[in-house]
C-alpha cells in the first residue's frame, strides 16, 4: 500500500479548514486569499492534490489565527484582531500543533516551502563582516541567567535528577539565545562558541568574547560588567512595584527615565513598546576580547536588540550605523533603543531611521 504524500495530507487539511471548519459558513479561496494577503492561485496551489506547494510558516500561523473562531476570521477580512476566549485559544493551539506536525512531515520528506525569501546576494559577506564576526578566532561565550527557582518549579524537566532533564529549559532569554547562537556560529565557523549560565563562568569564559543576554535583575554578569564600565545608563528592575522597571540616563547634568509601554486589554497587560540597551566594549577581564550586552526591560526587548544585528533585513544598515557613529577606536559604546511589539510580533529596530534610538554614548 502506497504511503500518502505528506504534501497531499497537508493540502487536504487546508482545504477542509476552508470548506468544512464552519458548515454554515463555507469560505471561498477569494475570501481566504484576501484575509491572508496572498493571491487566489497561491491558495489553490496549497490545496492542490496533484502538485501541492508547501506554505511558509508565517502563512500557516495566519491559518491558525483566522480559523480560531468565526469572529476571528471575519475580523481578519476587516483587518481587526479580536481577543480570543479561553476555549478559542485552546482550539487555536491545537490547530497550530496539527498544522506544524503536517508541515514538519513535508519538510522531513525533503520538500522546500513556497515563497521562501531569498537571501540577499551579499548574505555571505554580511554574515562574515558584521559586529558579531571576530577575526581573532577566539572563543565566544553567550551568557544567560538561570530562571529563578520559583519559575523552574513550574516547568517540567528542569530538575537535574529527572531522567528527562532538559538543561536549556533552565535558561532565560531562550529566543535571544537561539537567535544569537546560530548567527555567531555562522559568522565564526572556526571559533568555539559556548553557552553558559551566568553564575557558572570560569576564567576561560570570562577571558573570551562575551555576549551577555538579559538584565541586571537575573544576570549577574550583566550587572558586574555595567558596574565596571560606568556607562551613563542604568537598568532599574524593581518588580515589587508598578512602574519600577525602566532605564535611567544621566546626560548634561539631568536624569531621564525611559520606560516600556504596557496597554491593558481584556483585563490583561500587554507590551506594545519595550526599551532595550546594546553595549559593546573591550572586555574588562581581557582587553584583547570584547564584551557585548543585549538587555531589555522584558525578554521582547532583549530579543529585538539582538535582532538589530542578526536580522538579514536590518543588520547591515544597523552595523553601518554603529560604524558611522562610533568608528572603531572606542573603549565602550552604547545605544538605548525602542523595540516595537505589534500584535504579539517583536519588530527589529532600525537605528538608521533615527526615531528608534533614545540615547547614544561612547568613550
Tab-separated table of C-alpha atoms in Angstrom:
chain	number	residue	atom	x	y	z
A	1	UNK	CA	0.000	0.000	0.000
A	2	UNK	CA	1.427	3.370	-1.019
A	3	UNK	CA	2.317	5.809	1.737
A	4	UNK	CA	0.342	9.071	1.345
A	5	UNK	CA	2.345	12.044	0.137
A	6	UNK	CA	2.683	14.334	3.210
A	7	UNK	CA	2.174	17.337	0.950
A	8	UNK	CA	-1.245	15.990	-0.047
A	9	UNK	CA	-2.189	15.383	3.598
A	10	UNK	CA	-1.450	19.000	4.431
A	11	UNK	CA	-3.234	20.221	1.289
A	12	UNK	CA	-6.371	18.243	2.190
A	13	UNK	CA	-6.344	19.641	5.719
A	14	UNK	CA	-6.028	23.218	4.495
A	15	UNK	CA	-8.906	22.716	2.081
A	16	UNK	CA	-11.059	21.105	4.778
A	17	UNK	CA	-10.468	24.093	7.047
A	18	UNK	CA	-11.750	26.398	4.360
A	19	UNK	CA	-14.728	24.255	3.324
A	20	UNK	CA	-15.702	22.383	6.490
A	21	UNK	CA	-14.465	24.299	9.545
A	22	UNK	CA	-17.842	26.013	9.824
A	23	UNK	CA	-20.587	24.015	7.964
A	24	UNK	CA	-22.882	27.051	7.771
A	25	UNK	CA	-20.132	29.388	6.529
A	26	UNK	CA	-18.160	27.970	3.613
A	27	UNK	CA	-15.127	30.165	2.829
A	28	UNK	CA	-14.102	30.753	-0.777
A	29	UNK	CA	-10.497	30.836	-1.937
A	30	UNK	CA	-11.003	34.506	-2.774
A	31	UNK	CA	-12.096	35.300	0.790
A	32	UNK	CA	-9.217	33.355	2.306
A	33	UNK	CA	-6.677	34.966	-0.019
A	34	UNK	CA	-7.983	38.401	0.960
A	35	UNK	CA	-7.789	37.599	4.679
A	36	UNK	CA	-4.225	36.247	4.492
A	37	UNK	CA	-2.981	38.788	1.988
A	38	UNK	CA	-1.960	36.460	-0.860
A	39	UNK	CA	-3.212	35.628	-4.343
A	40	UNK	CA	-6.000	33.173	-5.140
A	41	UNK	CA	-3.668	30.996	-7.283
A	42	UNK	CA	-1.380	30.651	-4.274
A	43	UNK	CA	-4.245	29.401	-2.094
A	44	UNK	CA	-5.129	26.979	-4.898
A	45	UNK	CA	-1.543	25.715	-5.068
A	46	UNK	CA	-1.527	24.990	-1.325
A	47	UNK	CA	-4.743	22.940	-1.689
A	48	UNK	CA	-3.735	21.137	-4.905
A	49	UNK	CA	-3.912	17.336	-4.801
A	50	UNK	CA	-1.728	16.885	-7.879
A	51	UNK	CA	1.253	19.114	-7.108
A	52	UNK	CA	0.702	20.889	-3.777
A	53	UNK	CA	3.121	23.611	-2.680
A	54	UNK	CA	4.218	23.967	0.930
A	55	UNK	CA	3.045	27.217	2.569
A	56	UNK	CA	5.629	29.216	4.505
A	57	UNK	CA	5.468	29.036	8.279
A	58	UNK	CA	4.039	32.548	8.599
A	59	UNK	CA	1.107	31.637	6.323
A	60	UNK	CA	0.225	28.609	8.438
A	61	UNK	CA	0.312	30.850	11.501
A	62	UNK	CA	-2.211	33.045	9.696
A	63	UNK	CA	-4.454	29.996	9.146
A	64	UNK	CA	-4.246	29.252	12.873
A	65	UNK	CA	-5.370	32.748	13.820
A	66	UNK	CA	-8.086	33.031	11.167
A	67	UNK	CA	-9.706	29.670	11.870
A	68	UNK	CA	-9.663	30.017	15.663
A	69	UNK	CA	-13.262	31.286	15.502
A	70	UNK	CA	-15.686	32.750	13.008
A	71	UNK	CA	-15.257	36.110	14.708
A	72	UNK	CA	-11.519	35.996	14.192
A	73	UNK	CA	-11.943	35.180	10.509
A	74	UNK	CA	-14.457	37.977	9.948
A	75	UNK	CA	-12.138	40.391	11.735
A	76	UNK	CA	-9.286	39.154	9.555
A	77	UNK	CA	-11.272	40.167	6.491
A	78	UNK	CA	-11.747	43.605	8.017
A	79	UNK	CA	-8.169	43.902	9.294
A	80	UNK	CA	-9.005	43.622	13.015
A	81	UNK	CA	-7.666	41.241	15.669
A	82	UNK	CA	-10.197	40.473	18.426
A	83	UNK	CA	-9.134	38.767	21.632
A	84	UNK	CA	-9.816	35.028	21.792
A	85	UNK	CA	-11.829	33.364	24.509
A	86	UNK	CA	-10.110	30.623	26.500
A	87	UNK	CA	-11.819	27.807	24.512
A	88	UNK	CA	-10.907	29.551	21.235
A	89	UNK	CA	-7.308	29.992	22.384
A	90	UNK	CA	-7.139	26.281	23.192
A	91	UNK	CA	-8.606	25.422	19.779
A	92	UNK	CA	-6.043	27.693	18.100
A	93	UNK	CA	-3.194	25.971	19.938
A	94	UNK	CA	-4.455	22.539	18.913
A	95	UNK	CA	-4.807	23.646	15.289
A	96	UNK	CA	-1.308	25.156	15.322
A	97	UNK	CA	0.122	21.910	16.685
A	98	UNK	CA	-1.675	19.869	13.989
A	99	UNK	CA	-0.570	22.106	11.109
A	100	UNK	CA	3.021	22.235	12.356
A	101	UNK	CA	3.136	18.431	12.547
A	102	UNK	CA	1.832	18.147	8.991
A	103	UNK	CA	4.316	20.765	7.782
A	104	UNK	CA	7.229	19.068	9.576
A	105	UNK	CA	6.343	15.800	7.850
A	106	UNK	CA	6.568	17.573	4.492
A	107	UNK	CA	9.921	19.126	5.399
A	108	UNK	CA	11.293	15.766	6.564
A	109	UNK	CA	10.331	14.344	3.177
A	110	UNK	CA	12.679	16.877	1.597
A	111	UNK	CA	10.236	19.430	0.204
A	112	UNK	CA	11.068	23.150	0.482
A	113	UNK	CA	8.383	25.743	1.275
A	114	UNK	CA	6.966	28.037	-1.363
A	115	UNK	CA	7.609	31.757	-1.189
A	116	UNK	CA	10.890	31.263	0.677
A	117	UNK	CA	12.509	34.649	0.948
A	118	UNK	CA	15.777	34.582	-0.994
A	119	UNK	CA	18.897	35.534	0.895
A	120	UNK	CA	20.447	38.822	-0.154
A	121	UNK	CA	23.155	38.485	-2.797
A	122	UNK	CA	25.746	39.691	-0.307
A	123	UNK	CA	24.465	37.494	2.536
A	124	UNK	CA	27.768	35.630	2.994
A	125	UNK	CA	29.698	38.895	3.131
A	126	UNK	CA	27.147	40.346	5.551
A	127	UNK	CA	27.446	37.436	7.972
A	128	UNK	CA	31.242	37.309	7.839
A	129	UNK	CA	31.876	41.029	8.325
A	130	UNK	CA	29.366	42.333	10.883
A	131	UNK	CA	29.815	43.184	14.568
A	132	UNK	CA	29.377	39.532	15.530
A	133	UNK	CA	32.366	38.466	13.421
A	134	UNK	CA	35.609	38.086	15.441
A	135	UNK	CA	38.626	37.656	13.180
A	136	UNK	CA	40.949	36.583	16.010
A	137	UNK	CA	39.300	33.160	16.136
A	138	UNK	CA	38.947	33.384	19.924
A	139	UNK	CA	36.340	31.559	21.975
A	140	UNK	CA	32.911	33.201	22.204
A	141	UNK	CA	30.726	32.731	25.282
A	142	UNK	CA	26.999	33.518	25.260
A	143	UNK	CA	25.864	34.178	28.819
A	144	UNK	CA	22.279	33.880	30.046
A	145	UNK	CA	20.783	33.890	33.516
A	146	UNK	CA	19.152	30.874	35.047
A	147	UNK	CA	15.427	31.183	35.648
A	148	UNK	CA	14.527	31.739	39.324
A	149	UNK	CA	13.715	28.615	41.301
A	150	UNK	CA	10.053	29.521	41.728
A	151	UNK	CA	9.738	29.507	37.921
A	152	UNK	CA	11.718	26.307	37.486
A	153	UNK	CA	9.381	24.604	39.951
A	154	UNK	CA	6.544	25.150	37.443
A	155	UNK	CA	8.425	23.867	34.373
A	156	UNK	CA	8.673	20.119	33.645
A	157	UNK	CA	12.100	18.543	33.056
A	158	UNK	CA	14.094	21.258	34.884
A	159	UNK	CA	15.050	19.041	37.826
A	160	UNK	CA	18.598	17.821	37.177
A	161	UNK	CA	17.707	14.457	38.712
A	162	UNK	CA	14.808	13.928	36.295
A	163	UNK	CA	15.705	11.331	33.624
A	164	UNK	CA	14.149	13.709	31.045
A	165	UNK	CA	16.069	16.760	32.325
A	166	UNK	CA	16.450	19.472	29.649
A	167	UNK	CA	19.150	21.959	30.558
A	168	UNK	CA	18.035	24.643	28.102
A	169	UNK	CA	14.668	24.924	29.845
A	170	UNK	CA	16.520	26.443	32.806
A	171	UNK	CA	17.903	29.329	30.688
A	172	UNK	CA	16.319	32.762	30.495
A	173	UNK	CA	16.171	34.641	27.171
A	174	UNK	CA	15.749	31.483	25.075
A	175	UNK	CA	14.524	33.351	21.967
A	176	UNK	CA	17.576	35.602	22.064
A	177	UNK	CA	19.918	32.714	22.810
A	178	UNK	CA	18.759	30.666	19.811
A	179	UNK	CA	18.845	33.686	17.503
A	180	UNK	CA	22.306	34.811	18.553
A	181	UNK	CA	23.897	31.374	18.847
A	182	UNK	CA	23.016	30.470	15.264
A	183	UNK	CA	24.222	33.801	13.909
A	184	UNK	CA	27.517	33.734	15.810
A	185	UNK	CA	28.207	30.155	14.703
A	186	UNK	CA	27.585	31.148	11.086
A	187	UNK	CA	29.774	34.264	11.409
A	188	UNK	CA	32.631	32.452	13.156
A	189	UNK	CA	32.761	28.875	11.849
A	190	UNK	CA	36.351	28.442	13.023
A	191	UNK	CA	35.674	29.613	16.616
A	192	UNK	CA	34.496	27.710	19.652
A	193	UNK	CA	31.057	29.046	20.653
A	194	UNK	CA	29.701	28.036	24.054
A	195	UNK	CA	26.689	28.978	26.155
A	196	UNK	CA	26.833	29.369	29.915
A	197	UNK	CA	24.634	30.221	32.885
A	198	UNK	CA	25.892	33.463	34.429
A	199	UNK	CA	26.984	32.050	37.783
A	200	UNK	CA	28.905	29.128	36.233
A	201	UNK	CA	31.548	31.033	34.216
A	202	UNK	CA	35.152	30.015	34.715
A	203	UNK	CA	38.322	32.012	33.917
A	204	UNK	CA	38.437	30.869	30.283
A	205	UNK	CA	34.884	32.080	29.671
A	206	UNK	CA	35.477	35.440	31.362
A	207	UNK	CA	38.550	35.919	29.158
A	208	UNK	CA	36.694	35.112	25.913
A	209	UNK	CA	34.474	37.294	23.739
A	210	UNK	CA	31.404	37.717	25.951
A	211	UNK	CA	27.861	38.056	24.593
A	212	UNK	CA	25.656	38.679	27.624
A	213	UNK	CA	21.860	38.419	27.391
A	214	UNK	CA	19.340	39.747	29.870
A	215	UNK	CA	19.169	42.331	32.603
A	216	UNK	CA	20.676	43.172	35.958
A	217	UNK	CA	17.855	41.561	37.929
A	218	UNK	CA	18.735	37.991	36.930
A	219	UNK	CA	22.045	38.097	35.057
A	220	UNK	CA	24.914	38.774	37.484
A	221	UNK	CA	27.401	39.119	34.615
A	222	UNK	CA	25.350	41.939	33.081
A	223	UNK	CA	25.320	43.716	36.434
A	224	UNK	CA	29.062	43.257	37.026
A	225	UNK	CA	30.146	44.461	33.578
A	226	UNK	CA	27.865	47.510	33.623
A	227	UNK	CA	29.241	48.498	37.039
A	228	UNK	CA	32.822	48.203	35.782
A	229	UNK	CA	32.172	50.095	32.529
A	230	UNK	CA	30.428	53.000	34.322
A	231	UNK	CA	28.282	53.992	31.361
A	232	UNK	CA	25.685	56.748	31.971
A	233	UNK	CA	22.789	54.272	31.613
A	234	UNK	CA	21.361	52.243	34.488
A	235	UNK	CA	18.778	49.489	34.324
A	236	UNK	CA	16.276	49.740	37.174
A	237	UNK	CA	14.368	46.496	37.661
A	238	UNK	CA	12.247	46.720	40.792
A	239	UNK	CA	9.479	44.227	40.083
A	240	UNK	CA	7.906	44.667	43.518
A	241	UNK	CA	6.179	47.895	42.491
A	242	UNK	CA	4.328	49.250	39.493
A	243	UNK	CA	6.437	51.403	37.142
A	244	UNK	CA	9.586	50.166	38.847
A	245	UNK	CA	11.102	48.927	35.589
A	246	UNK	CA	12.955	51.416	33.380
A	247	UNK	CA	16.300	52.642	32.090
A	248	UNK	CA	17.769	55.762	33.658
A	249	UNK	CA	20.113	58.018	31.659
A	250	UNK	CA	22.413	60.737	33.020
A	251	UNK	CA	23.021	63.427	30.427
A	252	UNK	CA	24.074	67.064	30.698
A	253	UNK	CA	23.523	67.151	34.441
A	254	UNK	CA	19.980	65.771	34.318
A	255	UNK	CA	18.433	62.324	34.626
A	256	UNK	CA	15.860	60.940	32.181
A	257	UNK	CA	13.836	57.742	32.562
A	258	UNK	CA	12.820	55.589	29.607
A	259	UNK	CA	10.042	53.091	30.266
A	260	UNK	CA	8.378	50.285	28.318
A	261	UNK	CA	4.794	50.857	27.203
A	262	UNK	CA	2.145	48.471	28.517
A	263	UNK	CA	-1.501	48.504	27.476
A	264	UNK	CA	-4.316	46.815	29.362
A	265	UNK	CA	-6.842	44.895	27.285
A	266	UNK	CA	-9.483	42.452	28.491
A	267	UNK	CA	-8.058	42.629	31.987
A	268	UNK	CA	-4.596	41.603	30.827
A	269	UNK	CA	-1.493	43.722	30.427
A	270	UNK	CA	0.214	43.583	27.028
A	271	UNK	CA	3.550	45.013	25.928
A	272	UNK	CA	3.440	47.382	22.935
A	273	UNK	CA	6.866	49.020	23.202
A	274	UNK	CA	9.930	47.787	25.071
A	275	UNK	CA	13.174	49.617	25.815
A	276	UNK	CA	16.492	47.815	25.310
A	277	UNK	CA	20.193	48.512	25.744
A	278	UNK	CA	23.042	47.493	23.432
A	279	UNK	CA	26.572	47.822	24.806
A	280	UNK	CA	29.837	46.934	23.030
A	281	UNK	CA	33.135	47.353	24.901
A	282	UNK	CA	36.587	45.957	25.350
A	283	UNK	CA	36.209	43.010	27.690
A	284	UNK	CA	37.126	44.392	31.133
A	285	UNK	CA	38.577	40.992	32.035
A	286	UNK	CA	40.690	40.694	28.857
A	287	UNK	CA	41.235	43.742	26.663
A	288	UNK	CA	42.121	41.549	23.686
A	289	UNK	CA	38.497	40.397	23.574
A	290	UNK	CA	35.091	42.128	23.556
A	291	UNK	CA	32.076	42.256	25.838
A	292	UNK	CA	28.612	42.841	24.377
A	293	UNK	CA	25.425	43.252	26.394
A	294	UNK	CA	21.896	42.988	24.991
A	295	UNK	CA	19.183	43.587	27.559
A	296	UNK	CA	15.596	44.803	27.508
A	297	UNK	CA	13.221	45.514	30.339
A	298	UNK	CA	11.392	42.432	29.091
A	299	UNK	CA	12.508	39.444	27.033
A	300	UNK	CA	10.964	41.030	23.919
A	301	UNK	CA	13.375	43.957	24.224
A	302	UNK	CA	16.380	41.677	24.568
A	303	UNK	CA	15.265	39.708	21.515
A	304	UNK	CA	14.678	42.876	19.484
A	305	UNK	CA	18.080	44.391	20.225
A	306	UNK	CA	19.759	41.064	19.384
A	307	UNK	CA	17.875	41.003	16.084
A	308	UNK	CA	19.114	44.520	15.306
A	309	UNK	CA	22.435	42.956	14.276
A	310	UNK	CA	21.303	39.474	13.156
A	311	UNK	CA	18.124	40.134	11.121
A	312	UNK	CA	19.108	39.849	7.444
A	313	UNK	CA	16.832	42.770	6.557
A	314	UNK	CA	18.356	45.196	9.066
A	315	UNK	CA	21.767	44.007	10.270
A	316	UNK	CA	23.817	45.700	7.535
A	317	UNK	CA	22.271	49.142	7.952
A	318	UNK	CA	22.432	48.881	11.758
A	319	UNK	CA	26.062	47.734	11.584
A	320	UNK	CA	26.821	50.694	9.328
A	321	UNK	CA	25.075	52.960	11.826
A	322	UNK	CA	27.345	51.664	14.604
A	323	UNK	CA	30.430	52.156	12.473
A	324	UNK	CA	29.439	55.652	11.349
A	325	UNK	CA	28.521	56.915	14.804
A	326	UNK	CA	31.247	55.287	16.887
A	327	UNK	CA	34.045	54.303	14.498
A	328	UNK	CA	36.399	51.560	15.649
A	329	UNK	CA	38.553	53.306	18.265
A	330	UNK	CA	36.357	53.277	21.340
A	331	UNK	CA	36.607	51.786	24.799
A	332	UNK	CA	32.862	51.354	25.135
A	333	UNK	CA	29.743	52.459	23.264
A	334	UNK	CA	26.055	52.005	23.876
A	335	UNK	CA	22.656	52.571	22.268
A	336	UNK	CA	19.342	52.709	24.126
A	337	UNK	CA	16.612	51.774	21.672
A	338	UNK	CA	12.900	51.265	21.352
A	339	UNK	CA	11.678	47.779	20.375
A	340	UNK	CA	8.118	47.863	18.962
A	341	UNK	CA	5.772	44.946	19.655
A	342	UNK	CA	2.860	44.806	17.207
A	343	UNK	CA	0.063	42.251	17.704
A	344	UNK	CA	2.488	39.979	19.536
A	345	UNK	CA	5.294	40.265	16.956
A	346	UNK	CA	8.626	41.696	18.128
A	347	UNK	CA	9.882	44.058	15.425
A	348	UNK	CA	13.543	44.694	14.680
A	349	UNK	CA	14.606	48.274	15.436
A	350	UNK	CA	16.047	50.221	12.505
A	351	UNK	CA	18.649	52.563	14.012
A	352	UNK	CA	19.173	54.358	10.713
A	353	UNK	CA	15.696	55.922	10.974
A	354	UNK	CA	16.725	57.980	13.982
A	355	UNK	CA	13.379	57.744	15.784
A	356	UNK	CA	14.072	54.395	17.457
A	357	UNK	CA	17.319	55.303	19.210
A	358	UNK	CA	16.695	57.044	22.534
A	359	UNK	CA	20.273	57.649	23.695
A	360	UNK	CA	23.784	57.048	22.359
A	361	UNK	CA	27.140	57.374	24.096
A	362	UNK	CA	30.753	56.291	23.727
A	363	UNK	CA	34.102	56.648	25.464
